[in-house]
mmCIF file of C-alpha atoms and ligand atoms in Angstrom:
data_model
loop_
_atom_site.group_PDB
_atom_site.id
_atom_site.type_symbol
_atom_site.label_atom_id
_atom_site.label_comp_id
_atom_site.label_asym_id
_atom_site.label_seq_id
_atom_site.Cartn_x
_atom_site.Cartn_y
_atom_site.Cartn_z
ATOM 1 C CA UNK M 1 31.186 3.172 -4.224
ATOM 2 C CA UNK M 2 29.693 2.387 -7.701
ATOM 3 C CA UNK M 3 25.972 0.558 -6.975
ATOM 4 C CA UNK M 4 27.816 -2.328 -8.523
ATOM 5 C CA UNK M 5 30.256 -2.562 -6.265
ATOM 6 C CA UNK M 6 28.091 -1.987 -3.123
ATOM 7 C CA UNK M 7 25.994 -4.692 -4.340
ATOM 8 C CA UNK M 8 28.439 -7.202 -4.810
ATOM 9 C CA UNK M 9 30.165 -6.490 -1.560
ATOM 10 C CA UNK M 10 27.126 -7.525 0.505
ATOM 11 C CA UNK M 11 26.491 -10.322 -1.303
ATOM 12 C CA UNK M 12 30.574 -10.975 -0.811
ATOM 13 C CA UNK M 13 29.445 -10.028 3.288
ATOM 14 C CA UNK M 14 26.561 -13.117 2.464
ATOM 15 C CA UNK M 15 28.607 -15.685 0.354
ATOM 16 C CA UNK M 16 31.459 -15.080 2.906
ATOM 17 C CA UNK M 17 28.863 -16.358 6.023
ATOM 18 C CA UNK M 18 28.885 -20.030 4.535
ATOM 19 C CA UNK M 19 25.911 -22.403 4.211
ATOM 20 C CA UNK M 20 23.744 -20.105 6.176
ATOM 21 C CA UNK M 21 23.877 -17.266 3.437
ATOM 22 C CA UNK M 22 23.384 -19.515 0.637
ATOM 23 C CA UNK M 23 19.916 -18.398 -0.022
ATOM 24 C CA UNK M 24 16.465 -18.535 1.336
ATOM 25 C CA UNK M 25 13.969 -15.716 3.167
ATOM 26 C CA UNK M 26 13.931 -18.110 6.258
ATOM 27 C CA UNK M 27 18.018 -18.732 6.180
ATOM 28 C CA UNK M 28 18.354 -13.845 5.941
ATOM 29 C CA UNK M 29 16.009 -13.826 9.453
ATOM 30 C CA UNK M 30 18.164 -16.001 10.862
ATOM 31 C CA UNK M 31 21.757 -13.704 9.378
ATOM 32 C CA UNK M 32 19.798 -11.187 10.311
ATOM 33 C CA UNK M 33 18.236 -10.080 13.514
ATOM 34 C CA UNK M 34 15.702 -7.229 14.025
ATOM 35 C CA UNK M 35 17.736 -6.791 17.287
ATOM 36 C CA UNK M 36 20.489 -7.935 19.629
ATOM 37 C CA UNK M 37 19.705 -10.656 21.899
ATOM 38 C CA UNK M 38 20.980 -8.436 25.045
ATOM 39 C CA UNK M 39 19.130 -5.312 24.943
ATOM 40 C CA UNK M 40 22.025 -2.745 25.775
ATOM 41 C CA UNK M 41 21.874 0.183 28.128
ATOM 42 C CA UNK M 42 23.098 2.420 25.301
ATOM 43 C CA UNK M 43 23.814 3.017 21.211
ATOM 44 C CA UNK M 44 27.955 1.858 20.445
ATOM 45 C CA UNK M 45 29.334 5.249 19.963
ATOM 46 C CA UNK M 46 30.667 4.328 16.601
ATOM 47 C CA UNK M 47 27.255 4.739 15.012
ATOM 48 C CA UNK M 48 27.208 7.996 16.434
ATOM 49 C CA UNK M 49 23.620 8.718 17.438
ATOM 50 C CA UNK M 50 22.676 12.331 18.663
ATOM 51 C CA UNK M 51 21.295 11.747 22.388
ATOM 52 C CA UNK M 52 19.095 14.465 21.752
ATOM 53 C CA UNK M 53 16.503 13.046 19.479
ATOM 54 C CA UNK M 54 14.713 11.652 22.123
ATOM 55 C CA UNK M 55 13.987 8.292 20.905
ATOM 56 C CA UNK M 56 9.966 6.893 21.514
ATOM 57 C CA UNK M 57 9.988 3.187 23.261
ATOM 58 C CA UNK M 58 9.273 1.539 20.663
ATOM 59 C CA UNK M 59 8.983 -2.218 22.396
ATOM 60 C CA UNK M 60 5.791 -0.363 24.459
ATOM 61 C CA UNK M 61 4.222 0.272 21.162
ATOM 62 C CA UNK M 62 4.804 -2.997 19.679
ATOM 63 C CA UNK M 63 3.990 -5.050 21.711
ATOM 64 C CA UNK M 64 0.748 -2.838 23.604
ATOM 65 C CA UNK M 65 -1.724 -1.582 20.591
ATOM 66 C CA UNK M 66 -0.078 -1.048 17.934
ATOM 67 C CA UNK M 67 -0.306 -5.473 17.110
ATOM 68 C CA UNK M 68 -4.460 -4.711 17.059
ATOM 69 C CA UNK M 69 -4.420 -1.762 14.367
ATOM 70 C CA UNK M 70 -6.508 -1.943 11.077
ATOM 71 C CA UNK M 71 -4.653 -2.671 8.187
ATOM 72 C CA UNK M 72 -8.393 -2.491 6.101
ATOM 73 C CA UNK M 73 -8.460 1.168 7.755
ATOM 74 C CA UNK M 74 -5.856 1.302 5.066
ATOM 75 C CA UNK M 75 -5.918 1.597 1.271
ATOM 76 C CA UNK M 76 -2.487 -0.587 -0.775
ATOM 77 C CA UNK M 77 -0.456 1.623 -2.846
ATOM 78 C CA UNK M 78 1.681 -0.206 -5.359
ATOM 79 C CA UNK M 79 4.149 1.791 -6.597
ATOM 80 C CA UNK M 80 7.506 1.488 -9.286
ATOM 81 C CA UNK M 81 10.904 3.431 -8.546
ATOM 82 C CA UNK M 82 11.997 3.323 -12.638
ATOM 83 C CA UNK M 83 15.524 4.755 -11.117
ATOM 84 C CA UNK M 84 17.656 5.501 -14.128
ATOM 85 C CA UNK M 85 15.629 4.345 -16.502
ATOM 86 C CA UNK M 86 13.400 3.909 -19.692
ATOM 87 C CA UNK M 87 13.746 7.048 -22.147
ATOM 88 C CA UNK M 88 11.182 9.304 -23.428
ATOM 89 C CA UNK M 89 9.680 7.221 -25.629
ATOM 90 C CA UNK M 90 10.296 3.960 -23.926
ATOM 91 C CA UNK M 91 8.270 6.032 -21.102
ATOM 92 C CA UNK M 92 5.218 5.894 -22.473
ATOM 93 C CA UNK M 93 4.920 2.161 -24.342
ATOM 94 C CA UNK M 94 6.407 0.579 -20.635
ATOM 95 C CA UNK M 95 3.801 2.601 -19.237
ATOM 96 C CA UNK M 96 1.089 2.360 -21.326
ATOM 97 C CA UNK M 97 1.922 -1.691 -21.737
ATOM 98 C CA UNK M 98 1.366 -1.371 -17.340
ATOM 99 C CA UNK M 99 -1.759 0.349 -17.719
ATOM 100 C CA UNK M 100 -3.408 -2.102 -20.075
ATOM 101 C CA UNK M 101 -2.717 -5.032 -18.048
ATOM 102 C CA UNK M 102 -3.910 -3.413 -14.406
ATOM 103 C CA UNK M 103 -7.155 -2.075 -15.759
ATOM 104 C CA UNK M 104 -10.163 -2.549 -13.570
ATOM 105 C CA UNK M 105 -7.547 -3.562 -10.601
ATOM 106 C CA UNK M 106 -8.301 -1.312 -8.526
ATOM 107 C CA UNK M 107 -7.884 -2.650 -5.109
ATOM 108 C CA UNK M 108 -4.467 -0.661 -4.949
ATOM 109 C CA UNK M 109 -2.570 2.345 -5.880
ATOM 110 C CA UNK M 110 -0.826 2.294 -8.225
ATOM 111 C CA UNK M 111 2.011 4.780 -8.945
ATOM 112 C CA UNK M 112 5.199 4.743 -10.890
ATOM 113 C CA UNK M 113 7.336 7.521 -10.577
ATOM 114 C CA UNK M 114 9.725 7.746 -13.703
ATOM 115 C CA UNK M 115 12.960 10.033 -14.576
ATOM 116 C CA UNK M 116 12.108 13.670 -14.735
ATOM 117 C CA UNK M 117 12.625 14.237 -18.576
ATOM 118 C CA UNK M 118 10.372 10.825 -18.117
ATOM 119 C CA UNK M 119 6.973 12.695 -16.719
ATOM 120 C CA UNK M 120 4.952 14.329 -19.396
ATOM 121 C CA UNK M 121 5.527 11.262 -22.561
ATOM 122 C CA UNK M 122 5.119 8.577 -18.867
ATOM 123 C CA UNK M 123 1.949 10.652 -18.616
ATOM 124 C CA UNK M 124 0.305 10.668 -21.999
ATOM 125 C CA UNK M 125 1.234 6.524 -21.921
ATOM 126 C CA UNK M 126 -0.666 6.942 -18.287
ATOM 127 C CA UNK M 127 -3.764 8.226 -20.121
ATOM 128 C CA UNK M 128 -7.435 6.546 -19.165
ATOM 129 C CA UNK M 129 -5.692 4.686 -16.574
ATOM 130 C CA UNK M 130 -5.327 4.684 -12.818
ATOM 131 C CA UNK M 131 -1.837 5.048 -13.053
ATOM 132 C CA UNK M 132 -0.443 7.529 -11.010
ATOM 133 C CA UNK M 133 2.883 8.803 -12.577
ATOM 134 C CA UNK M 134 5.034 9.979 -9.805
ATOM 135 C CA UNK M 135 9.130 11.854 -9.709
ATOM 136 C CA UNK M 136 12.066 9.802 -7.656
ATOM 137 C CA UNK M 137 13.044 13.285 -6.256
ATOM 138 C CA UNK M 138 12.640 17.106 -5.176
ATOM 139 C CA UNK M 139 14.958 20.176 -3.974
ATOM 140 C CA UNK M 140 13.689 22.073 -1.300
ATOM 141 C CA UNK M 141 13.985 25.045 -2.055
ATOM 142 C CA UNK M 142 11.510 26.721 -4.515
ATOM 143 C CA UNK M 143 13.556 28.439 -7.220
ATOM 144 C CA UNK M 144 16.983 30.026 -7.355
ATOM 145 C CA UNK M 145 20.781 28.919 -7.970
ATOM 146 C CA UNK M 146 20.415 25.430 -7.986
ATOM 147 C CA UNK M 147 21.465 24.346 -11.252
ATOM 148 C CA UNK M 148 20.769 20.749 -12.250
ATOM 149 C CA UNK M 149 17.391 20.682 -9.833
ATOM 150 C CA UNK M 150 14.048 20.542 -9.993
ATOM 151 C CA UNK M 151 11.248 22.213 -7.598
ATOM 152 C CA UNK M 152 8.354 21.172 -6.472
ATOM 153 C CA UNK M 153 5.955 24.112 -7.653
ATOM 154 C CA UNK M 154 7.918 22.181 -11.175
ATOM 155 C CA UNK M 155 6.762 18.597 -10.402
ATOM 156 C CA UNK M 156 3.055 20.211 -9.479
ATOM 157 C CA UNK M 157 2.270 22.070 -12.995
ATOM 158 C CA UNK M 158 3.630 18.798 -14.588
ATOM 159 C CA UNK M 159 0.440 17.330 -12.671
ATOM 160 C CA UNK M 160 2.944 15.065 -10.617
ATOM 161 C CA UNK M 161 0.544 13.892 -7.575
ATOM 162 C CA UNK M 162 3.977 11.754 -5.907
ATOM 163 C CA UNK M 163 7.108 12.147 -5.377
ATOM 164 C CA UNK M 164 9.997 9.763 -3.322
ATOM 165 C CA UNK M 165 12.170 11.139 -1.281
ATOM 166 C CA UNK M 166 14.813 10.146 0.812
ATOM 167 C CA UNK M 167 15.743 6.865 -1.451
ATOM 168 C CA UNK M 168 19.131 5.296 0.204
ATOM 169 C CA UNK M 169 20.337 5.535 -3.186
ATOM 170 C CA UNK M 170 20.118 9.309 -2.485
ATOM 171 C CA UNK M 171 21.477 9.274 0.722
ATOM 172 C CA UNK M 172 24.188 7.209 -0.483
ATOM 173 C CA UNK M 173 25.447 8.884 -3.647
ATOM 174 C CA UNK M 174 24.466 11.832 -3.700
ATOM 175 C CA UNK M 175 25.351 12.868 0.180
ATOM 176 C CA UNK M 176 21.420 12.732 1.280
ATOM 177 C CA UNK M 177 20.689 13.084 5.247
ATOM 178 C CA UNK M 178 18.148 12.904 7.523
ATOM 179 C CA UNK M 179 17.865 16.702 7.213
ATOM 180 C CA UNK M 180 18.186 17.174 3.781
ATOM 181 C CA UNK M 181 15.404 14.624 3.455
ATOM 182 C CA UNK M 182 13.227 16.665 6.033
ATOM 183 C CA UNK M 183 13.353 19.444 4.422
ATOM 184 C CA UNK M 184 12.772 18.002 1.005
ATOM 185 C CA UNK M 185 9.646 16.728 2.911
ATOM 186 C CA UNK M 186 8.675 19.956 3.771
ATOM 187 C CA UNK M 187 9.304 21.404 0.020
ATOM 188 C CA UNK M 188 6.703 19.129 -1.816
ATOM 189 C CA UNK M 189 4.084 18.493 0.933
ATOM 190 C CA UNK M 190 4.069 22.635 1.288
ATOM 191 C CA UNK M 191 3.390 22.766 -2.857
ATOM 192 C CA UNK M 192 0.747 20.265 -2.348
ATOM 193 C CA UNK M 193 2.472 17.541 -3.667
ATOM 194 C CA UNK M 194 1.982 13.899 -1.540
ATOM 195 C CA UNK M 195 5.489 11.866 -0.192
ATOM 196 C CA UNK M 196 7.029 8.450 -0.713
ATOM 197 C CA UNK M 197 9.707 9.196 1.987
ATOM 198 C CA UNK M 198 12.132 6.083 2.620
ATOM 199 C CA UNK M 199 13.995 4.842 5.349
ATOM 200 C CA UNK M 200 15.350 1.823 5.994
ATOM 201 C CA UNK M 201 18.840 0.276 7.633
ATOM 202 C CA UNK M 202 22.943 0.004 6.101
ATOM 203 C CA UNK M 203 23.538 -4.337 6.557
ATOM 204 C CA UNK M 204 26.102 -3.184 8.644
ATOM 205 C CA UNK M 205 23.627 -1.776 11.725
ATOM 206 C CA UNK M 206 21.200 -4.673 10.922
ATOM 207 C CA UNK M 207 24.375 -6.847 12.244
ATOM 208 C CA UNK M 208 24.367 -5.092 14.950
ATOM 209 C CA UNK M 209 21.219 -5.144 16.574
ATOM 210 C CA UNK M 210 20.743 -1.480 15.715
ATOM 211 C CA UNK M 211 17.858 -1.254 13.585
ATOM 212 C CA UNK M 212 15.507 -0.337 15.778
ATOM 213 C CA UNK M 213 17.080 2.306 16.645
ATOM 214 C CA UNK M 214 18.397 3.586 13.272
ATOM 215 C CA UNK M 215 14.308 3.233 11.760
ATOM 216 C CA UNK M 216 13.805 5.311 15.357
ATOM 217 C CA UNK M 217 16.038 7.619 14.533
ATOM 218 C CA UNK M 218 15.374 8.816 10.140
ATOM 219 C CA UNK M 219 11.178 8.197 11.206
ATOM 220 C CA UNK M 220 12.307 11.336 13.932
ATOM 221 C CA UNK M 221 14.372 13.549 11.746
ATOM 222 C CA UNK M 222 12.723 12.958 8.619
ATOM 223 C CA UNK M 223 9.591 14.021 9.954
ATOM 224 C CA UNK M 224 10.759 16.908 12.006
ATOM 225 C CA UNK M 225 8.214 19.098 12.127
ATOM 226 C CA UNK M 226 5.670 17.834 10.311
ATOM 227 C CA UNK M 227 1.840 18.117 11.454
ATOM 228 C CA UNK M 228 -0.707 15.622 12.328
ATOM 229 C CA UNK M 229 -1.852 16.760 9.201
ATOM 230 C CA UNK M 230 1.548 17.054 6.552
ATOM 231 C CA UNK M 231 1.145 12.677 7.408
ATOM 232 C CA UNK M 232 -2.017 12.132 5.644
ATOM 233 C CA UNK M 233 0.117 13.192 2.351
ATOM 234 C CA UNK M 234 3.182 10.966 3.510
ATOM 235 C CA UNK M 235 3.454 7.547 2.730
ATOM 236 C CA UNK M 236 7.067 6.091 4.396
ATOM 237 C CA UNK M 237 8.180 3.161 2.274
ATOM 238 C CA UNK M 238 11.018 0.564 4.916
ATOM 239 C CA UNK M 239 13.526 -0.295 2.766
ATOM 240 C CA UNK M 240 16.515 -2.148 4.321
ATOM 241 C CA UNK M 241 19.200 -0.852 2.210
ATOM 242 C CA UNK M 242 20.686 -4.483 1.942
ATOM 243 C CA UNK M 243 17.467 -5.970 0.181
ATOM 244 C CA UNK M 244 17.909 -2.897 -2.936
ATOM 245 C CA UNK M 245 18.282 -4.469 -5.942
ATOM 246 C CA UNK M 246 20.447 -7.130 -4.300
ATOM 247 C CA UNK M 247 17.941 -9.607 -5.078
ATOM 248 C CA UNK M 248 18.208 -10.347 -1.173
ATOM 249 C CA UNK M 249 14.450 -10.086 -0.174
ATOM 250 C CA UNK M 250 13.739 -9.236 3.220
ATOM 251 C CA UNK M 251 11.324 -12.206 4.841
ATOM 252 C CA UNK M 252 7.679 -11.115 5.183
ATOM 253 C CA UNK M 253 8.144 -11.699 9.036
ATOM 254 C CA UNK M 254 11.103 -9.076 9.151
ATOM 255 C CA UNK M 255 9.376 -6.623 6.998
ATOM 256 C CA UNK M 256 6.165 -6.540 9.208
ATOM 257 C CA UNK M 257 8.050 -6.612 12.513
ATOM 258 C CA UNK M 258 10.877 -3.778 10.540
ATOM 259 C CA UNK M 259 6.992 -1.687 9.202
ATOM 260 C CA UNK M 260 5.838 -2.251 12.773
ATOM 261 C CA UNK M 261 8.204 -0.031 14.224
ATOM 262 C CA UNK M 262 7.535 2.149 11.989
ATOM 263 C CA UNK M 263 3.802 2.680 12.968
ATOM 264 C CA UNK M 264 4.829 2.897 16.525
ATOM 265 C CA UNK M 265 7.178 5.230 16.332
ATOM 266 C CA UNK M 266 4.828 7.497 14.237
ATOM 267 C CA UNK M 267 2.127 6.365 17.114
ATOM 268 C CA UNK M 268 4.756 7.553 19.550
ATOM 269 C CA UNK M 269 4.926 11.358 17.465
ATOM 270 C CA UNK M 270 1.221 11.378 16.329
ATOM 271 C CA UNK M 271 -1.175 9.313 18.303
ATOM 272 C CA UNK M 272 -2.706 5.679 17.369
ATOM 273 C CA UNK M 273 -5.270 7.097 14.848
ATOM 274 C CA UNK M 274 -2.354 9.667 12.901
ATOM 275 C CA UNK M 275 -0.233 5.583 13.038
ATOM 276 C CA UNK M 276 -3.402 3.318 11.832
ATOM 277 C CA UNK M 277 -4.630 5.406 9.166
ATOM 278 C CA UNK M 278 -0.067 5.791 7.701
ATOM 279 C CA UNK M 279 0.469 3.714 4.856
ATOM 280 C CA UNK M 280 3.582 2.072 5.422
ATOM 281 C CA UNK M 281 5.103 0.045 2.141
ATOM 282 C CA UNK M 282 7.713 -2.476 2.319
ATOM 283 C CA UNK M 283 10.952 -2.173 -1.284
ATOM 284 C CA UNK M 284 13.921 -4.252 -1.571
ATOM 285 C CA UNK M 285 14.059 -6.541 -4.040
ATOM 286 C CA UNK M 286 9.760 -6.963 -4.471
ATOM 287 C CA UNK M 287 8.912 -8.687 -8.000
ATOM 288 C CA UNK M 288 5.531 -11.056 -8.383
ATOM 289 C CA UNK M 289 7.005 -14.195 -6.604
ATOM 290 C CA UNK M 290 7.120 -12.970 -2.668
ATOM 291 C CA UNK M 291 5.208 -9.791 -3.751
ATOM 292 C CA UNK M 292 1.673 -11.651 -2.073
ATOM 293 C CA UNK M 293 3.282 -12.970 1.394
ATOM 294 C CA UNK M 294 4.454 -9.376 2.146
ATOM 295 C CA UNK M 295 1.749 -7.462 1.135
ATOM 296 C CA UNK M 296 -0.617 -10.014 3.433
ATOM 297 C CA UNK M 297 1.479 -8.641 6.503
ATOM 298 C CA UNK M 298 -0.413 -6.342 8.756
ATOM 299 C CA UNK M 299 2.236 -3.652 8.986
ATOM 300 C CA UNK M 300 2.596 -4.067 5.335
ATOM 301 C CA UNK M 301 0.811 -1.888 3.164
ATOM 302 C CA UNK M 302 2.033 -1.981 0.173
ATOM 303 C CA UNK M 303 5.122 -2.235 -1.799
ATOM 304 C CA UNK M 304 8.027 0.003 -3.139
ATOM 305 C CA UNK M 305 9.267 -1.503 -5.933
ATOM 306 C CA UNK M 306 12.635 -1.018 -8.479
ATOM 307 C CA UNK M 307 13.377 -3.741 -10.932
ATOM 308 C CA UNK M 308 9.919 -5.420 -11.421
ATOM 309 C CA UNK M 309 8.315 -2.095 -11.975
ATOM 310 C CA UNK M 310 10.618 -1.742 -15.679
ATOM 311 C CA UNK M 311 8.529 -5.050 -16.432
ATOM 312 C CA UNK M 312 4.773 -4.945 -17.141
ATOM 313 C CA UNK M 313 4.075 -7.969 -16.175
ATOM 314 C CA UNK M 314 5.771 -8.303 -13.098
ATOM 315 C CA UNK M 315 4.853 -4.789 -11.929
ATOM 316 C CA UNK M 316 0.841 -6.118 -12.768
ATOM 317 C CA UNK M 317 1.388 -9.330 -11.322
ATOM 318 C CA UNK M 318 2.744 -7.151 -7.851
ATOM 319 C CA UNK M 319 -0.051 -5.714 -8.229
ATOM 320 C CA UNK M 320 -1.893 -8.967 -8.692
ATOM 321 C CA UNK M 321 -1.339 -10.128 -4.859
ATOM 322 C CA UNK M 322 -1.985 -5.900 -3.440
ATOM 323 C CA UNK M 323 -5.914 -6.901 -4.885
ATOM 324 C CA UNK M 324 -6.967 -9.202 -1.576
HETATM 325 C C1 PEP W 1 13.763 0.463 -4.856
HETATM 326 O O1 PEP W 1 14.501 1.596 -5.461
HETATM 327 O O2 PEP W 1 13.190 1.081 -4.070
HETATM 328 C C2 PEP W 1 13.694 -0.603 -4.995
HETATM 329 C C3 PEP W 1 13.577 -1.389 -4.014
HETATM 330 O O3 PEP W 1 14.405 -2.028 -5.913
HETATM 331 P P1 PEP W 1 14.695 -2.993 -5.852
HETATM 332 O O4 PEP W 1 12.556 -3.677 -5.803
HETATM 333 O O5 PEP W 1 15.181 -3.078 -8.136
HETATM 334 O O6 PEP W 1 14.830 -3.572 -4.991
#
């Protein structure tokens, strides 16, 4: 289905829940609890989660030492995902306009992930500024017969620093799996790129109360085979699929809890120091109005921003919100 029909499906589902679904972040929390109220002994067969994954004991970590981890040790990262928007000339102007507005705001790392063909012109627009130009995908092979694809070494030579991998639109419309996300991540890191790795549950998973299991599984599968050293070049973006491009934002509490779960899974895999140093962004209809509240949360270290990153004033306001 098209992105528009997906969004309208989500909106219809939300609307069909009557008065409760009529808007507001607090309402969303009531509608979509993270966990089932009664913890099940197993996962529903229909979801088809492999038994062999060996999910870490997430609750143990979240409730004990994760909450004491020091947010101040992490740099805020505000990244824009332009998706399939902007021609090269538009890109140059939009980046230059954004650069003028964020000048001197060095409390956050600022990245704009643009379409491949816009990379060069966006870099021209960013010249002299602290904005880093990133890409939105990368293939896992070094080179070869993969018509239409772009390799990590190509991006590296173009001066790209960050690449988004595993965005839900890639998973949904281009058949990306955790396996290919993992392969792309490894290829990007091997070429010296930094990765913004996206994970997040779909609406049905949140409504079924299995968000925690889904985040654990994706994090574990997507990071499989990476070392703690590799992890220093990885940012994880928690992006609930139901919040992307829908105008429906996770509440700050939902975002914090989900990012905390991801951090606890990483702690289980790599230890506390690696988890404490890991930047975890929230993404999903973040904008100039809701950014400050989301970014203030203990486990939310930045944002991955779609729609609002196309408008310099809105994106700059989000960068402002991350300066605290
Ligand atoms: C995204 O594309 O990663 C995203 C979060 O989009 P939006 O901000 O438009 O929801």
